[in-house]
Amino acid sequence: QTEDWEHSTWKNPAWPKGGGDTVGYPSVVRNTHGPHPDGQYYLFYAHHDPRSGIGVAVSRSITGPYSKKVRVPGRSDNQVVPSFHASSKNPDDPSHNSSPWVVWNPEQRKWFMYFHFFNHGHTATTNFQPTALATCSDLAS
């Protein structure tokens, strides 16, 4: 273990800074496409916990070690898709983003990340977990 990974627990208001030893729902891709293909492996992960988002770690080898990519512009954490309710005062708020699946779309020339989310405050999705799509052309930046 080379990093302090997030806990996968029901009540962890310190996510993603709570420490721990698990990585949940991983999707690993090698960055061989886009404007800056660095050949590194990008591990996208998330837990199915309330108020959790999707993080990313990077390695030169598929077997690791992986280091969290913490330099997301404008934020101090490593979440590439943060929870919409991460600052909620309700620790039982079930809103979350999880289950990332990352693929290169050659027609669009973009990386596609499919993931599900639950936002109980949005009446159109009450009791449902919609699938969402996030895109970017460059994993390295």
Short mmCIF file of C-alpha atoms in Angstrom, two decimals:
data_model
loop_
_atom_site.label_atom_id
_atom_site.label_comp_id
_atom_site.label_asym_id
_atom_site.label_seq_id
_atom_site.Cartn_x
_atom_site.Cartn_y
_atom_site.Cartn_z
CA GLN A 1 0.00 0.00 0.00
CA THR A 2 1.56 3.27 -1.11
CA GLU A 3 -1.29 5.69 -0.45
CA ASP A 4 -3.79 6.28 2.32
CA TRP A 5 -6.99 5.25 0.50
CA GLU A 6 -10.47 6.32 1.44
CA HIS A 7 -12.68 4.36 3.81
CA SER A 8 -15.72 2.68 2.33
CA THR A 9 -18.13 3.27 5.17
CA TRP A 10 -21.62 4.65 5.59
CA LYS A 11 -20.62 7.63 7.72
CA ASN A 12 -17.31 9.20 6.78
CA PRO A 13 -17.66 12.99 6.53
CA ALA A 14 -13.90 13.30 6.06
CA TRP A 15 -13.98 11.64 2.60
CA PRO A 16 -11.64 11.88 0.76
CA LYS A 17 -9.27 12.71 3.63
CA GLY A 18 -10.41 9.99 6.04
CA GLY A 19 -7.60 7.53 5.38
CA GLY A 20 -8.34 3.85 4.98
CA ASP A 21 -7.11 0.91 3.02
CA THR A 22 -9.60 0.21 0.23
CA VAL A 23 -10.19 1.37 -3.32
CA GLY A 24 -13.76 0.94 -4.52
CA TYR A 25 -15.23 0.42 -7.99
CA PRO A 26 -11.98 0.90 -9.97
CA SER A 27 -11.62 1.56 -13.68
CA VAL A 28 -8.07 1.57 -15.07
CA VAL A 29 -7.10 2.97 -18.47
CA ARG A 30 -3.73 3.58 -20.12
CA ASN A 31 -3.39 7.11 -21.45
CA THR A 32 -2.44 6.42 -25.07
CA HIS A 33 -4.87 8.89 -26.68
CA GLY A 34 -5.62 12.59 -26.74
CA PRO A 35 -3.28 15.58 -27.04
CA HIS A 36 -0.87 14.45 -24.25
CA PRO A 37 -0.66 10.62 -24.21
CA ASP A 38 1.79 10.00 -21.38
CA GLY A 39 1.47 6.18 -21.37
CA GLN A 40 0.62 6.16 -17.66
CA TYR A 41 -2.20 4.20 -16.07
CA TYR A 42 -5.10 6.17 -14.61
CA LEU A 43 -7.12 4.47 -11.90
CA PHE A 44 -10.54 6.05 -11.38
CA TYR A 45 -12.27 4.94 -8.20
CA ALA A 46 -15.24 5.68 -6.00
CA HIS A 47 -17.12 4.28 -3.08
CA HIS A 48 -20.84 3.83 -2.91
CA ASP A 49 -21.00 5.97 0.19
CA PRO A 50 -23.11 9.03 0.95
CA ARG A 51 -21.54 12.24 -0.30
CA SER A 52 -18.66 10.46 -2.06
CA GLY A 53 -17.25 11.46 -5.43
CA ILE A 54 -14.89 9.92 -7.99
CA GLY A 55 -11.13 10.14 -7.47
CA VAL A 56 -8.13 9.37 -9.67
CA ALA A 57 -4.64 7.96 -9.08
CA VAL A 58 -1.79 7.54 -11.59
CA SER A 59 1.01 4.97 -12.08
CA ARG A 60 3.68 4.17 -14.65
CA SER A 61 2.83 0.45 -14.24
CA ILE A 62 -0.57 -1.24 -14.22
CA THR A 63 0.49 -3.07 -11.05
CA GLY A 64 1.34 0.19 -9.27
CA PRO A 65 2.25 1.86 -7.13
CA TYR A 66 -0.50 4.42 -7.75
CA SER A 67 -0.34 7.98 -6.46
CA LYS A 68 -3.42 10.12 -6.08
CA LYS A 69 -3.58 12.95 -8.56
CA VAL A 70 -4.30 15.81 -6.18
CA ARG A 71 -3.78 18.76 -8.45
CA VAL A 72 -7.27 19.28 -9.82
CA PRO A 73 -7.50 22.96 -10.83
CA GLY A 74 -9.47 24.98 -8.30
CA ARG A 75 -9.71 22.22 -5.66
CA SER A 76 -7.50 20.76 -2.95
CA ASP A 77 -8.82 17.18 -3.27
CA ASN A 78 -8.31 14.53 -5.95
CA GLN A 79 -11.95 14.12 -6.96
CA VAL A 80 -12.44 14.53 -10.69
CA VAL A 81 -16.20 14.23 -10.21
CA PRO A 82 -17.02 15.57 -6.73
CA SER A 83 -20.27 14.92 -4.91
CA PHE A 84 -22.84 17.64 -5.39
CA HIS A 85 -23.61 17.47 -1.66
CA ALA A 86 -20.10 16.98 -0.23
CA SER A 87 -20.53 19.98 2.07
CA SER A 88 -23.94 18.87 3.35
CA LYS A 89 -24.30 19.07 7.12
CA ASN A 90 -26.33 15.85 7.01
CA PRO A 91 -23.90 12.88 7.30
CA ASP A 92 -26.70 10.56 6.17
CA ASP A 93 -27.23 12.45 2.89
CA PRO A 94 -27.22 9.57 0.37
CA SER A 95 -26.20 11.75 -2.59
CA HIS A 96 -23.10 10.36 -4.31
CA ASN A 97 -21.26 9.66 -7.56
CA SER A 98 -19.93 6.15 -8.09
CA SER A 99 -19.01 3.26 -10.40
CA PRO A 100 -16.78 5.07 -12.93
CA TRP A 101 -16.17 3.34 -16.25
CA VAL A 102 -13.66 5.12 -18.51
CA VAL A 103 -13.18 4.47 -22.24
CA TRP A 104 -11.65 6.30 -25.21
CA ASN A 105 -14.23 7.31 -27.83
CA PRO A 106 -12.36 7.43 -31.17
CA GLU A 107 -15.21 9.12 -33.03
CA GLN A 108 -15.42 12.01 -30.56
CA ARG A 109 -11.66 11.92 -29.81
CA LYS A 110 -12.47 12.19 -26.11
CA TRP A 111 -12.28 10.12 -22.96
CA PHE A 112 -15.76 9.16 -21.77
CA MET A 113 -16.47 8.42 -18.12
CA TYR A 114 -19.81 6.81 -17.46
CA PHE A 115 -20.89 6.77 -13.82
CA HIS A 116 -24.03 6.63 -11.76
CA PHE A 117 -25.20 9.22 -9.31
CA PHE A 118 -27.89 9.60 -6.72
CA ASN A 119 -29.11 13.04 -5.75
CA HIS A 120 -32.11 12.67 -3.49
CA GLY A 121 -32.79 16.41 -3.64
CA HIS A 122 -33.57 16.26 -7.35
CA THR A 123 -37.25 15.29 -7.66
CA ALA A 124 -36.86 13.93 -11.20
CA THR A 125 -34.56 11.20 -9.89
CA THR A 126 -36.20 10.37 -6.57
CA ASN A 127 -35.48 6.72 -5.76
CA PHE A 128 -33.48 6.24 -8.97
CA GLN A 129 -29.76 6.25 -9.78
CA PRO A 130 -29.28 7.82 -13.22
CA THR A 131 -26.22 7.21 -15.38
CA ALA A 132 -24.19 10.28 -16.31
CA LEU A 133 -21.41 11.01 -18.77
CA ALA A 134 -18.34 13.19 -18.19
CA THR A 135 -15.91 13.81 -21.05
CA CYS A 136 -12.42 15.23 -21.53
CA SER A 137 -9.92 15.21 -24.36
CA ASP A 138 -6.82 14.96 -22.17
CA LEU A 139 -6.27 12.80 -19.07
CA ALA A 140 -2.82 14.23 -18.38
CA SER A 141 -3.90 17.83 -17.77
#
